[in-house]
Amino acid sequence: IASGEAVIDTFAMWGGVEIKVPRDWLVVSKGMPLLGGFVDSTTPPPAPTGKVLVVRGVAIMGGVEIKN
Protein backbone atom coordinates (compact mmCIF):
# COMPACT_ATOMS: atom_id res chain seq x y z
CA ILE A 1 0.00 0.00 0.00
CA ALA A 2 1.62 3.25 -1.07
CA SER A 3 -0.94 5.26 0.92
CA GLY A 4 -4.64 5.15 1.57
CA GLU A 5 -6.81 2.12 2.20
CA ALA A 6 -6.89 -1.42 0.81
CA VAL A 7 -9.58 -4.05 1.45
CA ILE A 8 -9.28 -7.85 1.64
CA ASP A 9 -12.42 -10.02 1.68
CA THR A 10 -11.94 -13.42 3.32
CA PHE A 11 -13.98 -16.61 3.63
CA ALA A 12 -12.92 -19.59 5.74
CA MET A 13 -15.00 -22.73 6.07
CA TRP A 14 -13.51 -25.70 7.95
CA GLY A 15 -10.07 -24.31 7.40
CA GLY A 16 -7.97 -21.27 7.99
CA VAL A 17 -6.66 -18.09 6.45
CA GLU A 18 -3.47 -16.42 7.64
CA ILE A 19 -2.69 -12.87 6.55
CA LYS A 20 0.73 -11.36 7.26
CA VAL A 21 1.10 -7.58 7.09
CA PRO A 22 4.05 -5.20 7.58
CA ARG A 23 4.39 -3.49 10.96
CA ASP A 24 3.72 -0.01 9.54
CA TRP A 25 0.18 -0.87 8.36
CA LEU A 26 -2.89 -0.17 10.48
CA VAL A 27 -5.32 -3.11 10.35
CA VAL A 28 -9.09 -2.69 10.73
CA SER A 29 -10.81 -6.04 11.28
CA LYS A 30 -14.47 -6.31 10.27
CA GLY A 31 -14.89 -10.08 10.28
CA MET A 32 -17.68 -12.24 11.62
CA PRO A 33 -16.90 -15.62 13.18
CA LEU A 34 -19.60 -18.28 13.18
CA LEU A 35 -18.45 -21.20 15.33
CA GLY A 36 -14.92 -20.12 14.43
CA GLY A 37 -12.47 -17.31 15.07
CA PHE A 38 -11.50 -13.99 13.52
CA VAL A 39 -8.32 -12.75 15.26
CA ASP A 40 -6.27 -9.59 14.75
CA SER A 41 -2.87 -10.28 16.38
CA THR A 42 -1.11 -7.25 14.88
CA THR A 43 0.53 -4.49 16.84
CA PRO A 44 -0.54 -0.97 15.88
CA PRO A 45 2.16 1.11 14.16
CA PRO A 46 4.04 3.51 16.47
CA ALA A 47 3.28 6.47 14.19
CA PRO A 48 0.45 6.92 11.68
CA THR A 49 1.62 6.17 8.14
CA GLY A 50 -1.67 6.50 6.27
CA LYS A 51 -1.55 2.83 5.23
CA VAL A 52 -4.76 1.08 6.25
CA LEU A 53 -5.76 -2.52 5.54
CA VAL A 54 -9.40 -3.43 6.08
CA VAL A 55 -10.04 -7.16 6.45
CA ARG A 56 -13.66 -8.21 6.02
CA GLY A 57 -15.19 -11.63 5.84
CA VAL A 58 -16.67 -14.69 7.50
CA ALA A 59 -15.13 -17.66 9.32
CA ILE A 60 -17.48 -20.65 9.55
CA MET A 61 -16.05 -23.42 11.75
CA GLY A 62 -12.65 -22.14 10.69
CA GLY A 63 -10.41 -19.22 11.39
CA VAL A 64 -8.87 -16.03 10.04
CA GLU A 65 -5.73 -14.67 11.68
CA ILE A 66 -4.03 -11.38 10.85
CA LYS A 67 -0.49 -10.91 12.15
CA ASN A 68 2.80 -9.06 11.66
PDB file of C-alpha atoms in Angstrom:
ATOM      1  CA  ILE A   1       0.000   0.000   0.000  1.00  0.00           C
ATOM      2  CA  ALA A   2       1.619   3.253  -1.074  1.00  0.00           C
ATOM      3  CA  SER A   3      -0.937   5.256   0.918  1.00  0.00           C
ATOM      4  CA  GLY A   4      -4.644   5.148   1.572  1.00  0.00           C
ATOM      5  CA  GLU A   5      -6.808   2.119   2.197  1.00  0.00           C
ATOM      6  CA  ALA A   6      -6.894  -1.421   0.815  1.00  0.00           C
ATOM      7  CA  VAL A   7      -9.582  -4.054   1.449  1.00  0.00           C
ATOM      8  CA  ILE A   8      -9.279  -7.852   1.638  1.00  0.00           C
ATOM      9  CA  ASP A   9     -12.417 -10.019   1.678  1.00  0.00           C
ATOM     10  CA  THR A  10     -11.943 -13.422   3.323  1.00  0.00           C
ATOM     11  CA  PHE A  11     -13.984 -16.608   3.630  1.00  0.00           C
ATOM     12  CA  ALA A  12     -12.915 -19.585   5.742  1.00  0.00           C
ATOM     13  CA  MET A  13     -14.997 -22.734   6.068  1.00  0.00           C
ATOM     14  CA  TRP A  14     -13.513 -25.704   7.946  1.00  0.00           C
ATOM     15  CA  GLY A  15     -10.071 -24.310   7.397  1.00  0.00           C
ATOM     16  CA  GLY A  16      -7.968 -21.273   7.993  1.00  0.00           C
ATOM     17  CA  VAL A  17      -6.661 -18.092   6.448  1.00  0.00           C
ATOM     18  CA  GLU A  18      -3.470 -16.423   7.641  1.00  0.00           C
ATOM     19  CA  ILE A  19      -2.693 -12.865   6.551  1.00  0.00           C
ATOM     20  CA  LYS A  20       0.731 -11.356   7.264  1.00  0.00           C
ATOM     21  CA  VAL A  21       1.099  -7.583   7.091  1.00  0.00           C
ATOM     22  CA  PRO A  22       4.051  -5.199   7.580  1.00  0.00           C
ATOM     23  CA  ARG A  23       4.391  -3.491  10.958  1.00  0.00           C
ATOM     24  CA  ASP A  24       3.724  -0.014   9.535  1.00  0.00           C
ATOM     25  CA  TRP A  25       0.176  -0.873   8.362  1.00  0.00           C
ATOM     26  CA  LEU A  26      -2.887  -0.167  10.475  1.00  0.00           C
ATOM     27  CA  VAL A  27      -5.324  -3.109  10.350  1.00  0.00           C
ATOM     28  CA  VAL A  28      -9.092  -2.695  10.726  1.00  0.00           C
ATOM     29  CA  SER A  29     -10.807  -6.037  11.282  1.00  0.00           C
ATOM     30  CA  LYS A  30     -14.467  -6.305  10.266  1.00  0.00           C
ATOM     31  CA  GLY A  31     -14.895 -10.079  10.278  1.00  0.00           C
ATOM     32  CA  MET A  32     -17.685 -12.237  11.619  1.00  0.00           C
ATOM     33  CA  PRO A  33     -16.899 -15.620  13.177  1.00  0.00           C
ATOM     34  CA  LEU A  34     -19.604 -18.281  13.176  1.00  0.00           C
ATOM     35  CA  LEU A  35     -18.446 -21.204  15.332  1.00  0.00           C
ATOM     36  CA  GLY A  36     -14.917 -20.117  14.427  1.00  0.00           C
ATOM     37  CA  GLY A  37     -12.466 -17.314  15.067  1.00  0.00           C
ATOM     38  CA  PHE A  38     -11.496 -13.987  13.519  1.00  0.00           C
ATOM     39  CA  VAL A  39      -8.324 -12.753  15.262  1.00  0.00           C
ATOM     40  CA  ASP A  40      -6.268  -9.585  14.754  1.00  0.00           C
ATOM     41  CA  SER A  41      -2.872 -10.276  16.377  1.00  0.00           C
ATOM     42  CA  THR A  42      -1.106  -7.252  14.878  1.00  0.00           C
ATOM     43  CA  THR A  43       0.529  -4.494  16.844  1.00  0.00           C
ATOM     44  CA  PRO A  44      -0.542  -0.973  15.879  1.00  0.00           C
ATOM     45  CA  PRO A  45       2.159   1.105  14.163  1.00  0.00           C
ATOM     46  CA  PRO A  46       4.038   3.506  16.466  1.00  0.00           C
ATOM     47  CA  ALA A  47       3.279   6.469  14.187  1.00  0.00           C
ATOM     48  CA  PRO A  48       0.454   6.923  11.676  1.00  0.00           C
ATOM     49  CA  THR A  49       1.619   6.167   8.142  1.00  0.00           C
ATOM     50  CA  GLY A  50      -1.667   6.501   6.268  1.00  0.00           C
ATOM     51  CA  LYS A  51      -1.549   2.826   5.226  1.00  0.00           C
ATOM     52  CA  VAL A  52      -4.762   1.076   6.251  1.00  0.00           C
ATOM     53  CA  LEU A  53      -5.755  -2.516   5.538  1.00  0.00           C
ATOM     54  CA  VAL A  54      -9.404  -3.425   6.079  1.00  0.00           C
ATOM     55  CA  VAL A  55     -10.043  -7.165   6.452  1.00  0.00           C
ATOM     56  CA  ARG A  56     -13.661  -8.210   6.021  1.00  0.00           C
ATOM     57  CA  GLY A  57     -15.190 -11.627   5.844  1.00  0.00           C
ATOM     58  CA  VAL A  58     -16.665 -14.688   7.499  1.00  0.00           C
ATOM     59  CA  ALA A  59     -15.133 -17.658   9.318  1.00  0.00           C
ATOM     60  CA  ILE A  60     -17.479 -20.645   9.546  1.00  0.00           C
ATOM     61  CA  MET A  61     -16.054 -23.422  11.745  1.00  0.00           C
ATOM     62  CA  GLY A  62     -12.646 -22.142  10.687  1.00  0.00           C
ATOM     63  CA  GLY A  63     -10.406 -19.215  11.394  1.00  0.00           C
ATOM     64  CA  VAL A  64      -8.866 -16.028  10.043  1.00  0.00           C
ATOM     65  CA  GLU A  65      -5.729 -14.668  11.684  1.00  0.00           C
ATOM     66  CA  ILE A  66      -4.028 -11.381  10.846  1.00  0.00           C
ATOM     67  CA  LYS A  67      -0.486 -10.906  12.154  1.00  0.00           C
ATOM     68  CA  ASN A  68       2.797  -9.056  11.664  1.00  0.00           C
TER      69      ASN A  68
END
